[in-house]
Tab-separated table of C-alpha atoms in Angstrom:
chain	number	residue	atom	x	y	z
G	1	UNK	CA	65.893	-70.959	34.831
G	2	UNK	CA	62.715	-70.307	36.791
G	3	UNK	CA	64.596	-69.979	40.108
G	4	UNK	CA	66.894	-67.341	38.631
G	5	UNK	CA	63.904	-65.363	37.317
G	6	UNK	CA	62.163	-65.480	40.708
G	7	UNK	CA	65.304	-64.279	42.491
G	8	UNK	CA	65.656	-61.515	39.922
G	9	UNK	CA	62.107	-60.337	40.620
G	10	UNK	CA	62.377	-60.410	44.408
G	11	UNK	CA	64.016	-56.950	44.796
G	12	UNK	CA	61.263	-55.428	42.631
G	13	UNK	CA	58.588	-57.224	44.639
G	14	UNK	CA	60.084	-55.942	47.906
G	15	UNK	CA	60.198	-52.412	46.476
G	16	UNK	CA	56.547	-52.625	45.383
G	17	UNK	CA	55.526	-54.012	48.775
G	18	UNK	CA	57.405	-51.198	50.524
G	19	UNK	CA	55.715	-48.593	48.357
G	20	UNK	CA	52.326	-50.121	49.157
G	21	UNK	CA	53.086	-50.027	52.911
G	22	UNK	CA	54.076	-46.370	52.582
G	23	UNK	CA	50.781	-45.615	50.804
G	24	UNK	CA	48.860	-47.316	53.612
G	25	UNK	CA	50.753	-45.338	56.265
G	26	UNK	CA	50.104	-42.110	54.381
G	27	UNK	CA	46.376	-42.891	54.095
G	28	UNK	CA	46.287	-43.697	57.839
G	29	UNK	CA	47.871	-40.346	58.731
G	30	UNK	CA	45.455	-38.521	56.427
G	31	UNK	CA	42.443	-40.247	57.991
G	32	UNK	CA	43.710	-39.608	61.531
G	33	UNK	CA	43.797	-35.863	60.862
G	34	UNK	CA	40.067	-35.767	60.052
G	35	UNK	CA	37.613	-34.773	62.830
G	36	UNK	CA	36.286	-37.831	64.632
G	37	UNK	CA	32.620	-37.529	63.673
G	38	UNK	CA	33.537	-37.612	59.956
G	39	UNK	CA	36.484	-40.015	60.087
G	40	UNK	CA	34.547	-43.252	59.539
G	41	UNK	CA	32.715	-41.904	56.483
G	42	UNK	CA	35.886	-40.615	54.823
G	43	UNK	CA	37.830	-43.763	55.748
G	44	UNK	CA	35.218	-45.947	54.094
G	45	UNK	CA	35.266	-43.762	50.981
G	46	UNK	CA	39.063	-43.937	50.750
G	47	UNK	CA	39.092	-47.686	51.290
G	48	UNK	CA	36.304	-48.119	48.747
G	49	UNK	CA	38.346	-46.148	46.243
G	50	UNK	CA	41.369	-48.322	46.961
G	51	UNK	CA	39.286	-51.464	46.437
G	52	UNK	CA	37.929	-50.237	43.120
G	53	UNK	CA	41.380	-49.303	41.863
G	54	UNK	CA	44.650	-51.178	41.684
G	55	UNK	CA	47.793	-49.456	43.042
G	56	UNK	CA	48.976	-48.978	39.450
G	57	UNK	CA	45.727	-47.163	38.609
G	58	UNK	CA	46.272	-44.777	41.513
G	59	UNK	CA	49.634	-43.895	40.005
G	60	UNK	CA	48.262	-43.651	36.482
G	61	UNK	CA	49.430	-41.657	33.514
G	62	UNK	CA	48.394	-38.378	32.008
G	63	UNK	CA	47.589	-38.935	28.349
G	64	UNK	CA	49.056	-36.336	25.956
G	65	UNK	CA	46.428	-34.606	23.828
G	66	UNK	CA	47.163	-35.407	20.175
G	67	UNK	CA	46.200	-31.944	18.944
G	68	UNK	CA	46.343	-29.360	21.751
G	69	UNK	CA	43.440	-26.933	21.551
G	70	UNK	CA	42.318	-23.925	23.596
G	71	UNK	CA	40.571	-24.965	26.795
G	72	UNK	CA	36.902	-23.959	27.006
G	73	UNK	CA	36.588	-20.841	29.116
G	74	UNK	CA	34.536	-20.735	32.292
G	75	UNK	CA	33.396	-18.288	34.919
G	76	UNK	CA	32.681	-20.003	38.235
G	77	UNK	CA	32.471	-19.047	41.877
G	78	UNK	CA	34.192	-20.537	44.885
G	79	UNK	CA	32.333	-21.253	48.122
G	80	UNK	CA	32.986	-17.692	49.329
G	81	UNK	CA	31.293	-16.250	46.240
G	82	UNK	CA	34.495	-15.025	44.579
G	83	UNK	CA	34.430	-15.283	40.779
G	84	UNK	CA	37.188	-17.145	38.945
G	85	UNK	CA	37.738	-17.114	35.172
G	86	UNK	CA	40.081	-19.554	33.510
G	87	UNK	CA	41.567	-16.709	31.471
G	88	UNK	CA	42.659	-15.065	34.744
G	89	UNK	CA	45.206	-17.880	35.122
G	90	UNK	CA	46.908	-17.309	31.767
G	91	UNK	CA	50.661	-17.551	32.262
G	92	UNK	CA	50.274	-20.437	34.719
G	93	UNK	CA	49.991	-24.169	34.229
G	94	UNK	CA	46.573	-25.162	35.559
G	95	UNK	CA	45.318	-28.523	36.760
G	96	UNK	CA	41.560	-28.531	36.105
G	97	UNK	CA	39.915	-31.382	38.001
G	98	UNK	CA	36.214	-32.316	37.867
G	99	UNK	CA	35.032	-34.203	40.935
G	100	UNK	CA	32.189	-34.892	43.389
G	101	UNK	CA	32.048	-35.634	47.114
G	102	UNK	CA	30.154	-38.913	46.547
G	103	UNK	CA	32.899	-40.264	44.254
G	104	UNK	CA	35.394	-42.539	46.135
G	105	UNK	CA	38.106	-42.373	43.435
G	106	UNK	CA	37.846	-38.563	43.534
G	107	UNK	CA	38.385	-38.616	47.289
G	108	UNK	CA	41.263	-41.059	46.978
G	109	UNK	CA	43.297	-38.671	44.808
G	110	UNK	CA	42.653	-35.463	46.804
G	111	UNK	CA	45.536	-35.938	49.298
G	112	UNK	CA	48.108	-36.355	46.520
G	113	UNK	CA	46.623	-33.335	44.749
G	114	UNK	CA	47.119	-31.268	47.913
G	115	UNK	CA	50.704	-32.530	48.225
G	116	UNK	CA	51.287	-31.466	44.626
G	117	UNK	CA	49.846	-28.005	45.293
G	118	UNK	CA	52.091	-27.617	48.360
G	119	UNK	CA	55.149	-28.807	46.458
G	120	UNK	CA	54.502	-26.373	43.591
G	121	UNK	CA	53.583	-23.384	45.751
G	122	UNK	CA	56.504	-21.311	44.424
G	123	UNK	CA	55.858	-22.193	40.761
G	124	UNK	CA	53.422	-20.665	38.205
G	125	UNK	CA	50.955	-23.463	38.852
G	126	UNK	CA	47.385	-23.651	40.112
G	127	UNK	CA	44.913	-26.370	41.041
G	128	UNK	CA	41.271	-25.620	40.180
G	129	UNK	CA	39.083	-28.448	41.473
G	130	UNK	CA	35.599	-28.022	39.997
G	131	UNK	CA	32.864	-29.698	41.985
G	132	UNK	CA	29.927	-30.761	39.835
G	133	UNK	CA	26.241	-30.414	40.800
G	134	UNK	CA	26.601	-30.044	44.568
G	135	UNK	CA	25.730	-27.205	46.922
G	136	UNK	CA	28.287	-24.761	48.286
G	137	UNK	CA	27.464	-25.821	51.853
G	138	UNK	CA	27.994	-29.523	51.161
G	139	UNK	CA	31.302	-28.853	49.409
G	140	UNK	CA	32.450	-26.524	52.207
G	141	UNK	CA	31.703	-29.128	54.891
G	142	UNK	CA	33.493	-31.795	52.899
G	143	UNK	CA	36.603	-29.671	52.333
G	144	UNK	CA	36.748	-29.014	56.060
G	145	UNK	CA	36.740	-32.764	56.651
G	146	UNK	CA	39.592	-33.606	54.325
G	147	UNK	CA	41.713	-30.510	54.907
G	148	UNK	CA	42.071	-29.476	51.262
G	149	UNK	CA	43.347	-25.917	50.787
G	150	UNK	CA	43.566	-25.477	47.020
G	151	UNK	CA	40.892	-23.605	45.059
G	152	UNK	CA	37.535	-25.372	44.746
G	153	UNK	CA	34.947	-24.002	42.302
G	154	UNK	CA	31.256	-24.817	41.945
G	155	UNK	CA	29.671	-26.066	38.720
G	156	UNK	CA	26.206	-26.446	40.198
G	157	UNK	CA	24.433	-26.766	36.830
G	158	UNK	CA	27.006	-29.141	35.297
G	159	UNK	CA	27.457	-26.743	32.380
G	160	UNK	CA	31.248	-26.458	32.591
G	161	UNK	CA	31.701	-30.215	32.994
G	162	UNK	CA	29.667	-30.816	29.844
G	163	UNK	CA	31.423	-28.026	27.928
G	164	UNK	CA	34.708	-29.820	28.628
G	165	UNK	CA	33.252	-33.103	27.372
G	166	UNK	CA	33.180	-34.722	30.804
G	167	UNK	CA	31.550	-38.109	31.291
G	168	UNK	CA	33.304	-39.744	34.279
G	169	UNK	CA	34.593	-38.703	37.705
G	170	UNK	CA	37.275	-37.751	38.289
G	171	UNK	CA	38.339	-36.187	34.999
G	172	UNK	CA	41.403	-33.939	34.936
G	173	UNK	CA	43.255	-31.790	32.440
G	174	UNK	CA	46.600	-29.994	32.433
G	175	UNK	CA	46.329	-26.621	30.702
G	176	UNK	CA	49.545	-24.930	29.597
G	177	UNK	CA	50.541	-21.299	30.120
G	178	UNK	CA	48.934	-20.290	26.813
G	179	UNK	CA	45.578	-21.812	27.781
G	180	UNK	CA	45.773	-25.002	25.705
G	181	UNK	CA	44.797	-28.456	26.965
G	182	UNK	CA	47.941	-30.597	26.826
G	183	UNK	CA	47.190	-33.659	28.966
G	184	UNK	CA	44.031	-35.478	30.081
G	185	UNK	CA	43.330	-38.100	32.751
G	186	UNK	CA	40.132	-40.097	33.095
G	187	UNK	CA	40.160	-41.602	36.572
G	188	UNK	CA	42.298	-40.975	39.661
G	189	UNK	CA	46.040	-40.340	39.730
G	190	UNK	CA	48.784	-40.153	42.310
G	191	UNK	CA	49.445	-36.522	41.490
G	192	UNK	CA	52.838	-36.224	43.140
G	193	UNK	CA	54.246	-39.352	41.473
G	194	UNK	CA	57.463	-39.024	39.471
G	195	UNK	CA	55.609	-39.553	36.205
G	196	UNK	CA	52.972	-36.902	36.904
G	197	UNK	CA	55.650	-34.473	38.070
G	198	UNK	CA	57.626	-35.032	34.859
G	199	UNK	CA	54.558	-34.224	32.752
G	200	UNK	CA	53.945	-31.089	34.750
G	201	UNK	CA	57.581	-30.005	34.548
G	202	UNK	CA	57.473	-30.283	30.748
G	203	UNK	CA	54.776	-27.588	30.745
G	204	UNK	CA	56.396	-25.403	33.386
G	205	UNK	CA	59.792	-25.428	31.628
G	206	UNK	CA	59.104	-26.194	27.935
G	207	UNK	CA	62.313	-24.573	26.668
G	208	UNK	CA	64.444	-26.804	28.892
G	209	UNK	CA	62.673	-29.933	27.704
G	210	UNK	CA	62.965	-28.925	24.035
G	211	UNK	CA	66.690	-28.294	24.448
G	212	UNK	CA	67.242	-31.692	26.100
G	213	UNK	CA	65.677	-33.643	23.225
């Protein structure tokens, strides 16, 4: 009866609790690596993001786009003034992420996004994190704080965000090798979760996934 059901759930509860403890340890290590004068601010932002979002939300899903369509093109600069065009990344799977430094959920997902970028370093994959309506100096200082190394672009006039139909932060899209939007996420994800990795792998190796169906 009820006792049997509770006993049946206990292993799953212990697994969930262990995963939560691991997330806390990971967050603690990430915060500890930040320079002292910025650590409190970033810690509060990360904790705020964790309060706003349940653990399941932080490991959310990428929603398949019903009718894949070409991604809107853009030409944006990074903080060093180098120009990046989306079309330059044709032949790669691209994670396009719209974010802001004042957005706690955006900050909460950055570490997992960096882990994903590191894990996929030898694959035809790129992260393009597009900061919306903030100065190059502010973004540069922030990226120094959190130790993010993937490409960050500046959408200072919000034009690209609006062209992509953005309305919330963070908003992310997975663009396939042909330049079509295939998946969308509205809100933060745990980008190196098994589910997110499976979605990404389906775009990196489409022939393999078609053959396995």
